[in-house]
Amino acid sequence: MKKRLILIDGSALAYRSYFAFIRNPLINSRGENTGAVYGFTSSLFRLLEKTQPDYIACVFDTPTPTFRHELYADYKSTRAKMPEDLVDSLPWIKEILDAFNIQVIEMPGFEADDVIGTLAVKAANAGFNVGIFTGDKDYYQLVNENIQILDPKTLQWYDSAAVIEKMGIPPEKIVDYLALMGDHSDNIPGIPGVGEKTALELIKEFGGLDEVIASASKIKKKKIADAVAANAELARLSYRLATIDQNMNIEFDPARFETKQPDKAKLAALFKRFEFNALMGKIADSAGPTLEPVGAPAEYRSVGDLEELKSVLESAAGAGECAIDTETSDLDPMRAKLVGVAIAYDEGRAWYIPVGHENISGNLPLAETLSLFDNFFRSSPRLIGHNLKFDRQVFGNHSTEIKEIFFDTMLASYVLDPGRRSHGLASLVEEIFGHKMQPITELIGTGAKQVSFRNVPIDKATTYSGADADMALRLKKVLLSRLEEQSLDRLFFDLEMRLLPVLGDMERAGVAIDCEVLGRLSKEYAEKMLSIEQQIYHDVGFEFNINSPVQLRRVLFDRLNLQSVRKTAKGGEKSTDVGVLEKLALIHPVPKLVLDYRQLAKLKSTYIDALPKLINPVTGRVHTNFNQTVTVTGRLSSSDPNLQNIPIRTEEGREIRRAFVASPGHNLMSADYSQIELRLMAHFAGDEALIESFRRGEDIHRRTAAEVYGVKLEDVTDSMRRSAKTANFAIIYGVSAFGLSRQSELSVKGAQDYINAYFDRYPGVKKYMEDIKESARRKGFVETLLRRRRYLPDINSDSRQAREFAERTAINTPIQGTAADLIKIAMIRIAANLNRDRKLSRMILQVHDELVFEQKLDEREYLQNMVKKEMEGALELKVPIRVDIGEGDNWFEAH
């Protein structure tokens, strides 16, 4: 049997690995972009497992010009410069290869293609089976009975038959094909006007390149015939450029490439350095197990009776801290009933307490179990868990209160890296310990066949839930260490962990909804939508489905002959999204009517008709979920329903707030930070003019207009103030002159003049922007006043668009993130005061910079004075913080 040699196209694989993470970069705690190294390493594992080669080598390009550059000066001249993050990653990738004991080959003056081509042919002639690990189709020209291509993405082998099936031509015609059509990536010119389809047609009709050139007069399409005749020499040059050199002066010595066992100690050290914890499991057998065995019945046991439960809880209380995990009948925290609880206080061991499984004989009595847990929680052990707010709510549904929450691993992950792709337990465990957890879908199924956790057998629930508690206990040790190393422990404990029960109480409080108001609005909006429909049909001349993008596209671009602005994300059809319609609305009434229709339809379906269905049948109120781990800035978000996205700038959006009302004996009180981001900009920038204006309590937009336009305050017009207001907020987001012109009444030149004048009057703002961008370039991240971090992997990108977005993010994140921290501090203090003073008023909503309270009427003076004091005193800034207070029978009136 022939020996197998695998040749890796290292440069191509490095590029592929880097761009696989371009949308969601893999950033370690040092702020390094390790995506290319991780992707490359993962591919090596897959390659070795798939092929088990006898010999292996990896070939890289070098920056030295080759013979092709001498043939054609513009060869590869259109290629973008290698991204700096990838340049930095190449030495790391070569360290990984060294640890795998894989030979690295680099030959200055020669491309990897030629080195691989020569080695492949010599190896094949020596009786080897050769596989080339690459996604570059140029290599198809090498394929024969002894040489095949292995695609890194699909792990599909390409022999001659597979090449013909994919390309439509055999391997020996690939160079002819490239010579005719050219290769944009390498800037091989080809014949102008000849694309992929035409090149294939010519080869199939006439044969190779020489035959095509000789038959130019016979080509049916005159334009193509003339192009072939006029560019014969250019095509022959392209042929030479596209041909992989298979005759380089390279000795093929199989002994150099013999496959050896990886140096797992080296790999373990590198994985630890790069924080590739998910890959540790691949080498665990010799590098030392990263986890004790999990899931064994002897380690995770179900509790059989109340006496055993009492003993387990006493031991957990004695341990001082333990992890818990609840299994429930529902994912809605306000409707979920307890099915079982897992508890772990010793790594590698956990106990599961079943209380609500269909197999009644195995359940412990619920009331007695809850009584024991109630006593346990009163003993105040430090509780650890993943998404403990959910567990707290579930116990609350059974009138059992968790007293002391110590460490939430989901929140810890978020504080360490808010931009992380997932803060899920399974994701963290796999990354940190290299252990794959059992998916819940294996137990309950998916889709229409999904069952309740009640139906899961107790033995399987024990293994599953026990692992959740055990892993949370293990994660706490690792994540706490990282928080302390990065000085993020105070942000975690003093802010995020203290906020968790506050949000839980707000969710449980919920908000009252007036269904009569929503019913009236539903009818009004339906009538408005019908009226708009009729107007659109009148203007167009016929009826069609306004909600159908296909039909709307035909109306706008075929019937009305409006100019297409851009195509859809897939690059196919003309887009009819909001941005396109807003531009078209400037020249025709129908796009504006469609926008109005869509807004009404969205409000009606998302809120007006949906909210009554979301009223909890037990409480009679709507309970949103406040999410701490979603936004990268630290701001809270809400879901199920999302009450933060109700529009406030439109009359239709504001009307929905009339449906949010208070209980009898209460009204709603709103406390809203005034221009907090501008005040924070003044603080960060230290600009004396801005600071002094805020200290004097001036209308900052009017003051800015006066400064920029060079007029007295009393001479500022409404138009000037509007432009100043737009600019004040836009400029702190790093907006360009073009962007400002789109948001204001200014032309692009006028916007640029305005920005220049703004920075002349407020030089501190300009300096802050430049300083924070430079700091971000050096560190790879920016911070809020409370040291919350946001990593910016694209801050040094070669892509102008990506780099400028990262720069704008660097400017705004410290401001927006500090605003998020500010309101969180206030929420914690306000909740503590309400609990301490035993008040019946409740904080029920947080929306951006606003807090909403259900205010007991006889506590009005206390609540408003206390809330204003705590919100305005949450942080000490160089400028005063101002809070506007309003109240009313509904949210609309209170705001």
Tab-separated table of C-alpha atoms in Angstrom, residues 28-438:
chain	number	residue	atom	x	y	z
A	28	ASN	CA	-7.837	36.565	24.602
A	29	SER	CA	-7.424	38.328	27.954
A	30	ARG	CA	-4.274	40.030	26.646
A	31	GLY	CA	-6.337	41.662	23.930
A	32	GLU	CA	-4.628	39.570	21.218
A	33	ASN	CA	-6.515	38.430	18.138
A	34	THR	CA	-5.919	34.668	18.208
A	35	GLY	CA	-8.550	33.656	15.656
A	36	ALA	CA	-6.057	32.741	12.914
A	37	VAL	CA	-3.988	30.606	15.288
A	38	TYR	CA	-7.063	28.886	16.717
A	39	GLY	CA	-8.548	28.197	13.274
A	40	PHE	CA	-5.229	26.929	11.912
A	41	THR	CA	-4.712	24.638	14.924
A	42	SER	CA	-8.252	23.269	14.729
A	43	SER	CA	-7.726	22.536	11.042
A	44	LEU	CA	-4.508	20.639	11.843
A	45	PHE	CA	-6.375	18.429	14.308
A	46	ARG	CA	-9.107	17.739	11.733
A	47	LEU	CA	-6.541	17.053	9.003
A	48	LEU	CA	-4.538	14.604	11.094
A	49	GLU	CA	-7.664	12.792	12.286
A	50	LYS	CA	-9.050	12.592	8.728
A	51	THR	CA	-5.906	11.514	6.847
A	52	GLN	CA	-3.511	9.955	9.397
A	53	PRO	CA	-0.614	10.667	6.981
A	54	ASP	CA	2.730	8.883	6.966
A	55	TYR	CA	4.480	12.098	5.949
A	56	ILE	CA	3.491	15.736	6.272
A	57	ALA	CA	4.893	19.229	5.626
A	58	CYS	CA	3.599	22.791	5.587
A	59	VAL	CA	4.706	25.329	2.962
A	60	PHE	CA	4.476	29.117	3.285
A	61	ASP	CA	4.933	31.979	0.838
A	62	THR	CA	7.676	34.522	1.473
A	63	PRO	CA	7.540	38.270	0.734
A	64	THR	CA	10.444	38.007	-1.753
A	65	PRO	CA	9.452	38.636	-5.432
A	66	THR	CA	9.359	35.576	-7.692
A	67	PHE	CA	9.947	34.876	-11.379
A	68	ARG	CA	6.314	35.793	-12.018
A	69	HIS	CA	6.976	39.359	-10.869
A	70	GLU	CA	9.808	39.509	-13.417
A	71	LEU	CA	7.450	38.251	-16.137
A	72	TYR	CA	4.667	40.655	-15.182
A	73	ALA	CA	5.336	43.641	-12.921
A	74	ASP	CA	1.682	43.897	-11.865
A	75	TYR	CA	1.479	40.283	-10.679
A	76	LYS	CA	-0.520	40.235	-7.400
A	77	SER	CA	-0.417	44.051	-7.314
A	78	THR	CA	-4.141	44.245	-6.549
A	79	ARG	CA	-3.861	42.156	-3.399
A	80	ALA	CA	-4.574	43.976	-0.156
A	81	LYS	CA	-1.770	44.167	2.355
A	82	MET	CA	-1.865	41.299	4.836
A	83	PRO	CA	-3.844	42.380	7.953
A	84	GLU	CA	-1.517	43.252	10.841
A	85	ASP	CA	-3.287	40.792	13.135
A	86	LEU	CA	-2.497	38.011	10.651
A	87	VAL	CA	1.119	39.176	10.296
A	88	ASP	CA	1.425	38.951	14.080
A	89	SER	CA	-0.188	35.502	14.039
A	90	LEU	CA	2.203	33.843	11.553
A	91	PRO	CA	5.074	33.324	14.037
A	92	TRP	CA	2.556	31.838	16.506
A	93	ILE	CA	1.226	29.513	13.794
A	94	LYS	CA	4.762	28.330	13.090
A	95	GLU	CA	5.257	27.685	16.822
A	96	ILE	CA	2.126	25.533	16.722
A	97	LEU	CA	3.491	23.613	13.720
A	98	ASP	CA	6.779	23.109	15.537
A	99	ALA	CA	4.910	21.690	18.534
A	100	PHE	CA	3.077	19.333	16.144
A	101	ASN	CA	6.510	18.320	14.810
A	102	ILE	CA	5.421	19.300	11.287
A	103	GLN	CA	8.212	20.448	8.961
A	104	VAL	CA	7.857	24.070	7.778
A	105	ILE	CA	9.201	24.954	4.320
A	106	GLU	CA	9.828	28.502	3.082
A	107	MET	CA	11.913	29.287	0.001
A	108	PRO	CA	12.597	32.993	-0.705
A	109	GLY	CA	11.945	33.825	-4.336
A	110	PHE	CA	9.525	30.952	-4.820
A	111	GLU	CA	5.796	30.725	-4.172
A	112	ALA	CA	4.296	28.023	-2.003
A	113	ASP	CA	2.381	26.809	-5.097
A	114	ASP	CA	5.626	25.947	-6.905
A	115	VAL	CA	7.260	24.355	-3.883
A	116	ILE	CA	4.166	22.230	-3.258
A	117	GLY	CA	3.804	21.418	-6.969
A	118	THR	CA	7.397	20.255	-7.276
A	119	LEU	CA	7.323	18.202	-4.065
A	120	ALA	CA	3.969	16.667	-5.019
A	121	VAL	CA	5.195	15.534	-8.437
A	122	LYS	CA	8.493	14.182	-7.111
A	123	ALA	CA	6.699	12.337	-4.310
A	124	ALA	CA	4.153	10.898	-6.740
A	125	ASN	CA	6.952	9.736	-9.053
A	126	ALA	CA	8.597	8.100	-6.033
A	127	GLY	CA	5.470	6.040	-5.411
A	128	PHE	CA	3.705	8.153	-2.799
A	129	ASN	CA	0.033	9.027	-2.585
A	130	VAL	CA	-0.018	12.844	-2.270
A	131	GLY	CA	-2.729	15.007	-0.758
A	132	ILE	CA	-2.567	18.797	-0.987
A	133	PHE	CA	-4.480	20.497	1.827
A	134	THR	CA	-5.758	23.709	0.235
A	135	GLY	CA	-8.865	25.541	-0.851
A	136	ASP	CA	-7.080	27.166	-3.822
A	137	LYS	CA	-8.568	25.868	-7.080
A	138	ASP	CA	-5.322	26.676	-8.948
A	139	TYR	CA	-3.936	23.432	-7.518
A	140	TYR	CA	-6.507	21.413	-9.487
A	141	GLN	CA	-4.006	21.490	-12.387
A	142	LEU	CA	-1.789	19.075	-10.399
A	143	VAL	CA	-4.446	16.417	-9.874
A	144	ASN	CA	-3.762	12.989	-11.340
A	145	GLU	CA	-4.040	9.380	-10.219
A	146	ASN	CA	-1.432	9.938	-7.497
A	147	ILE	CA	-2.156	13.553	-6.461
A	148	GLN	CA	-5.425	14.747	-4.964
A	149	ILE	CA	-6.662	17.952	-3.322
A	150	LEU	CA	-8.235	17.949	0.153
A	151	ASP	CA	-10.521	20.920	0.763
A	152	PRO	CA	-9.982	22.360	4.304
A	153	LYS	CA	-13.597	23.505	4.635
A	154	THR	CA	-15.448	20.365	3.553
A	155	LEU	CA	-12.646	17.770	3.935
A	156	GLN	CA	-13.688	16.510	0.497
A	157	TRP	CA	-11.081	14.803	-1.680
A	158	TYR	CA	-10.801	15.995	-5.290
A	159	ASP	CA	-9.535	13.472	-7.805
A	160	SER	CA	-9.812	13.971	-11.566
A	161	ALA	CA	-13.477	12.979	-11.655
A	162	ALA	CA	-14.329	15.393	-8.819
A	163	VAL	CA	-12.468	18.235	-10.575
A	164	ILE	CA	-14.427	17.606	-13.778
A	165	GLU	CA	-17.687	17.531	-11.819
A	166	LYS	CA	-16.891	20.789	-10.020
A	167	MET	CA	-15.164	22.763	-12.765
A	168	GLY	CA	-16.602	21.242	-15.947
A	169	ILE	CA	-13.119	20.542	-17.327
A	170	PRO	CA	-10.345	18.025	-16.514
A	171	PRO	CA	-7.251	18.998	-14.449
A	172	GLU	CA	-5.040	19.304	-17.522
A	173	LYS	CA	-7.230	22.156	-18.837
A	174	ILE	CA	-7.244	24.249	-15.628
A	175	VAL	CA	-4.288	26.401	-16.707
A	176	ASP	CA	-5.912	27.043	-20.115
A	177	TYR	CA	-9.069	28.069	-18.283
A	178	LEU	CA	-7.161	30.508	-15.996
A	179	ALA	CA	-5.205	31.906	-18.937
A	180	LEU	CA	-8.408	32.741	-20.805
A	181	MET	CA	-10.420	34.245	-17.935
A	182	GLY	CA	-7.545	35.531	-15.782
A	183	ASP	CA	-7.368	35.452	-11.985
A	184	HIS	CA	-8.374	38.586	-10.108
A	185	SER	CA	-6.823	37.480	-6.813
A	186	ASP	CA	-3.364	37.179	-8.401
A	187	ASN	CA	-4.001	39.941	-10.973
A	188	ILE	CA	-3.419	37.556	-13.875
A	189	PRO	CA	-4.908	39.525	-16.781
A	190	GLY	CA	-6.385	36.823	-19.050
A	191	ILE	CA	-8.298	38.007	-22.119
A	192	PRO	CA	-10.429	41.115	-21.531
A	193	GLY	CA	-14.141	40.312	-21.748
A	194	VAL	CA	-13.704	36.571	-21.193
A	195	GLY	CA	-15.247	35.361	-17.943
A	196	GLU	CA	-15.726	31.951	-16.367
A	197	LYS	CA	-18.661	30.910	-18.548
A	198	THR	CA	-17.066	32.037	-21.814
A	199	ALA	CA	-13.728	30.423	-20.930
A	200	LEU	CA	-15.435	27.083	-20.341
A	201	GLU	CA	-17.391	27.346	-23.591
A	202	LEU	CA	-14.226	28.099	-25.580
A	203	ILE	CA	-12.287	25.197	-24.058
A	204	LYS	CA	-15.131	22.751	-24.625
A	205	GLU	CA	-15.519	23.882	-28.253
A	206	PHE	CA	-11.895	24.278	-29.353
A	207	GLY	CA	-9.620	22.635	-26.761
A	208	GLY	CA	-6.649	24.270	-25.012
A	209	LEU	CA	-5.404	27.865	-25.158
A	210	ASP	CA	-3.359	27.410	-28.351
A	211	GLU	CA	-6.364	25.873	-30.115
A	212	VAL	CA	-8.601	28.711	-28.976
A	213	ILE	CA	-6.148	31.326	-30.261
A	214	ALA	CA	-5.728	29.482	-33.565
A	215	SER	CA	-9.511	29.299	-33.949
A	216	ALA	CA	-10.212	32.951	-33.087
A	217	SER	CA	-11.855	33.581	-36.463
A	218	LYS	CA	-14.280	30.731	-35.828
A	219	ILE	CA	-15.607	32.106	-32.551
A	220	LYS	CA	-19.255	33.031	-33.066
A	221	LYS	CA	-19.368	36.121	-30.830
A	222	LYS	CA	-17.447	38.808	-32.717
A	223	LYS	CA	-16.560	40.736	-29.577
A	224	ILE	CA	-14.948	37.645	-28.037
A	225	ALA	CA	-13.289	36.663	-31.332
A	226	ASP	CA	-11.685	40.113	-31.631
A	227	ALA	CA	-10.577	40.021	-27.980
A	228	VAL	CA	-8.892	36.618	-28.392
A	229	ALA	CA	-7.147	37.689	-31.611
A	230	ALA	CA	-5.959	40.990	-30.129
A	231	ASN	CA	-4.761	39.541	-26.811
A	232	ALA	CA	-3.105	36.269	-27.808
A	233	GLU	CA	0.247	37.226	-26.241
A	234	LEU	CA	-1.447	38.456	-23.072
A	235	ALA	CA	-3.208	35.091	-22.822
A	236	ARG	CA	0.088	33.213	-23.300
A	237	LEU	CA	1.660	35.361	-20.574
A	238	SER	CA	-1.309	34.559	-18.339
A	239	TYR	CA	-0.761	30.859	-19.086
A	240	ARG	CA	2.835	31.078	-17.828
A	241	LEU	CA	1.747	33.024	-14.752
A	242	ALA	CA	-0.986	30.514	-13.891
A	243	THR	CA	1.184	27.434	-14.397
A	244	ILE	CA	2.527	25.903	-11.180
A	245	ASP	CA	6.244	25.164	-11.582
A	246	GLN	CA	6.762	21.452	-11.016
A	247	ASN	CA	10.512	21.369	-11.748
A	248	MET	CA	12.132	23.428	-9.022
A	249	ASN	CA	15.540	22.466	-7.731
A	250	ILE	CA	14.213	20.926	-4.504
A	251	GLU	CA	15.360	17.593	-3.125
A	252	PHE	CA	12.535	15.329	-2.008
A	253	ASP	CA	13.772	13.653	1.171
A	254	PRO	CA	10.870	11.735	2.776
A	255	ALA	CA	12.754	11.424	6.071
A	256	ARG	CA	12.359	15.198	6.613
A	257	PHE	CA	8.585	14.902	6.428
A	258	GLU	CA	7.958	11.742	8.434
A	259	THR	CA	4.933	12.171	10.703
A	260	LYS	CA	5.819	12.294	14.390
A	261	GLN	CA	3.762	12.495	17.526
A	262	PRO	CA	3.036	16.072	18.618
A	263	ASP	CA	4.954	17.464	21.573
A	264	LYS	CA	1.890	17.682	23.798
A	265	ALA	CA	3.715	19.491	26.586
A	266	LYS	CA	4.606	22.243	24.114
A	267	LEU	CA	1.073	22.309	22.754
A	268	ALA	CA	-0.361	22.492	26.272
A	269	ALA	CA	1.890	25.464	27.073
A	270	LEU	CA	0.892	27.213	23.845
A	271	PHE	CA	-2.815	26.497	24.387
A	272	LYS	CA	-2.539	27.920	27.881
A	273	ARG	CA	-0.696	30.998	26.592
A	274	PHE	CA	-3.315	31.617	23.875
A	275	GLU	CA	-6.195	30.518	26.163
A	276	PHE	CA	-7.271	27.731	23.782
A	277	ASN	CA	-8.876	25.806	26.611
A	278	ALA	CA	-11.349	24.101	24.266
A	279	LEU	CA	-8.409	22.385	22.534
A	280	MET	CA	-6.900	21.060	25.767
A	281	GLY	CA	-9.176	18.030	25.592
A	282	LYS	CA	-7.433	16.996	22.346
A	283	ILE	CA	-4.166	16.426	24.237
A	284	ALA	CA	-5.507	15.639	27.704
A	285	ASP	CA	-4.255	12.046	27.750
A	286	SER	CA	-0.623	13.102	28.159
A	287	ALA	CA	-0.805	16.764	29.119
A	288	GLY	CA	-2.843	15.845	32.184
A	289	PRO	CA	-6.632	15.778	32.375
A	290	THR	CA	-8.197	19.195	32.688
A	291	LEU	CA	-11.237	17.720	34.388
A	292	GLU	CA	-11.966	14.849	36.648
A	293	PRO	CA	-14.389	12.416	34.978
A	294	VAL	CA	-17.882	13.871	34.984
A	295	GLY	CA	-21.281	12.348	34.537
A	296	ALA	CA	-20.577	9.050	36.280
A	297	PRO	CA	-23.496	7.828	38.435
A	298	ALA	CA	-21.211	7.502	41.475
A	299	GLU	CA	-20.352	11.194	41.231
A	300	TYR	CA	-23.797	12.645	40.445
A	301	ARG	CA	-26.493	11.075	42.596
A	302	SER	CA	-30.152	11.720	43.139
A	303	VAL	CA	-31.347	12.323	46.687
A	304	GLY	CA	-33.696	9.564	47.818
A	305	ASP	CA	-35.457	11.044	50.825
A	306	LEU	CA	-35.786	14.100	53.054
A	307	GLU	CA	-33.266	12.851	55.592
A	308	GLU	CA	-30.608	12.546	52.894
A	309	LEU	CA	-31.544	15.998	51.576
A	310	LYS	CA	-31.212	17.450	55.048
A	311	SER	CA	-27.724	15.921	55.326
A	312	VAL	CA	-26.677	17.237	51.895
A	313	LEU	CA	-27.864	20.760	52.702
A	314	GLU	CA	-26.124	20.714	56.091
A	315	SER	CA	-22.864	19.701	54.397
A	316	ALA	CA	-23.299	22.406	51.758
A	317	ALA	CA	-23.940	25.023	54.450
A	318	GLY	CA	-20.870	23.816	56.309
A	319	ALA	CA	-18.762	24.139	53.147
A	320	GLY	CA	-19.590	27.842	53.096
A	321	GLU	CA	-20.337	27.994	49.391
A	322	CYS	CA	-22.027	25.770	46.850
A	323	ALA	CA	-23.424	25.804	43.340
A	324	ILE	CA	-27.071	25.237	42.489
A	325	ASP	CA	-28.995	24.634	39.280
A	326	THR	CA	-32.747	24.379	38.816
A	327	GLU	CA	-34.648	22.317	36.262
A	328	THR	CA	-38.121	23.628	35.474
A	329	SER	CA	-41.365	23.073	33.639
A	330	ASP	CA	-41.025	26.289	31.595
A	331	LEU	CA	-38.343	28.677	30.342
A	332	ASP	CA	-40.417	31.721	31.295
A	333	PRO	CA	-39.011	32.564	34.751
A	334	MET	CA	-42.364	33.884	36.008
A	335	ARG	CA	-44.297	30.783	34.924
A	336	ALA	CA	-41.687	28.109	35.623
A	337	LYS	CA	-42.361	25.476	38.260
A	338	LEU	CA	-39.630	23.478	39.942
A	339	VAL	CA	-38.916	20.020	38.549
A	340	GLY	CA	-35.608	19.443	40.300
A	341	VAL	CA	-32.588	21.109	41.927
A	342	ALA	CA	-28.917	20.138	41.678
A	343	ILE	CA	-26.428	21.175	44.324
A	344	ALA	CA	-22.628	20.834	44.369
A	345	TYR	CA	-20.177	21.931	47.037
A	346	ASP	CA	-17.269	19.627	46.184
A	347	GLU	CA	-15.785	19.522	42.666
A	348	GLY	CA	-16.687	16.341	40.835
A	349	ARG	CA	-19.680	15.546	43.029
A	350	ALA	CA	-23.291	16.736	42.884
A	351	TRP	CA	-26.702	15.783	44.235
A	352	TYR	CA	-29.981	16.075	42.401
A	353	ILE	CA	-33.260	16.607	44.229
A	354	PRO	CA	-36.262	15.590	42.062
A	355	VAL	CA	-39.588	17.180	43.005
A	356	GLY	CA	-41.682	17.433	39.824
A	357	HIS	CA	-40.925	14.547	37.460
A	358	GLU	CA	-43.673	12.489	35.889
A	359	ASN	CA	-42.234	9.488	37.721
A	360	ILE	CA	-43.905	10.462	40.986
A	361	SER	CA	-42.377	7.597	42.976
A	362	GLY	CA	-38.908	9.146	42.694
A	363	ASN	CA	-39.887	12.687	43.696
A	364	LEU	CA	-39.364	14.196	47.113
A	365	PRO	CA	-42.434	15.961	48.564
A	366	LEU	CA	-42.351	19.530	47.255
A	367	ALA	CA	-43.581	21.395	50.358
A	368	GLU	CA	-41.141	19.680	52.721
A	369	THR	CA	-38.282	20.063	50.236
A	370	LEU	CA	-38.944	23.782	49.872
A	371	SER	CA	-39.085	24.152	53.652
A	372	LEU	CA	-35.621	22.611	53.957
A	373	PHE	CA	-34.299	24.862	51.179
A	374	ASP	CA	-35.865	27.889	52.871
A	375	ASN	CA	-33.914	27.113	56.054
A	376	PHE	CA	-30.812	26.433	53.945
A	377	PHE	CA	-31.025	29.812	52.206
A	378	ARG	CA	-31.528	31.523	55.557
A	379	SER	CA	-28.188	30.117	56.682
A	380	SER	CA	-26.704	32.314	53.920
A	381	PRO	CA	-24.203	30.026	52.178
A	382	ARG	CA	-22.485	31.767	49.268
A	383	LEU	CA	-24.425	30.557	46.236
A	384	ILE	CA	-22.768	29.997	42.889
A	385	GLY	CA	-24.531	29.313	39.626
A	386	HIS	CA	-24.995	30.162	35.984
A	387	ASN	CA	-27.798	32.679	35.342
A	388	LEU	CA	-28.770	32.719	38.988
A	389	LYS	CA	-31.452	35.335	38.401
A	390	PHE	CA	-33.502	32.598	36.761
A	391	ASP	CA	-32.976	30.189	39.686
A	392	ARG	CA	-33.910	32.971	42.105
A	393	GLN	CA	-37.146	33.635	40.225
A	394	VAL	CA	-38.064	29.949	40.141
A	395	PHE	CA	-37.711	29.575	43.892
A	396	GLY	CA	-39.647	32.839	44.247
A	397	ASN	CA	-42.518	31.283	42.318
A	398	HIS	CA	-42.743	28.835	45.221
A	399	SER	CA	-42.508	31.617	47.866
A	400	THR	CA	-38.967	30.602	48.751
A	401	GLU	CA	-36.415	33.409	48.802
A	402	ILE	CA	-32.743	33.002	47.969
A	403	LYS	CA	-30.950	35.263	50.421
A	404	GLU	CA	-27.305	35.341	49.405
A	405	ILE	CA	-26.121	35.185	45.779
A	406	PHE	CA	-22.340	35.208	45.576
A	407	PHE	CA	-21.059	34.339	42.107
A	408	ASP	CA	-22.812	34.102	38.743
A	409	THR	CA	-20.518	32.555	36.134
A	410	MET	CA	-22.521	34.020	33.251
A	411	LEU	CA	-22.048	37.532	34.637
A	412	ALA	CA	-18.359	36.862	35.297
A	413	SER	CA	-17.848	35.863	31.662
A	414	TYR	CA	-19.644	39.021	30.558
A	415	VAL	CA	-17.546	41.320	32.727
A	416	LEU	CA	-14.347	39.694	31.489
A	417	ASP	CA	-15.307	40.054	27.829
A	418	PRO	CA	-18.668	41.639	26.953
A	419	GLY	CA	-18.018	40.999	23.251
A	420	ARG	CA	-17.660	37.243	23.691
A	421	ARG	CA	-19.793	35.280	21.232
A	422	SER	CA	-21.475	33.238	23.954
A	423	HIS	CA	-21.637	33.386	27.739
A	424	GLY	CA	-23.446	30.042	27.871
A	425	LEU	CA	-22.351	27.436	30.387
A	426	ALA	CA	-21.534	24.797	27.767
A	427	SER	CA	-19.468	27.266	25.742
A	428	LEU	CA	-17.442	28.354	28.781
A	429	VAL	CA	-16.873	24.784	29.958
A	430	GLU	CA	-15.672	23.668	26.540
A	431	GLU	CA	-13.362	26.665	26.170
A	432	ILE	CA	-11.903	26.561	29.674
A	433	PHE	CA	-11.876	22.835	30.457
A	434	GLY	CA	-12.055	21.229	27.017
A	435	HIS	CA	-15.132	19.277	28.091
A	436	LYS	CA	-18.280	18.973	25.989
A	437	MET	CA	-21.469	19.091	28.021
A	438	GLN	CA	-24.609	17.179	27.157
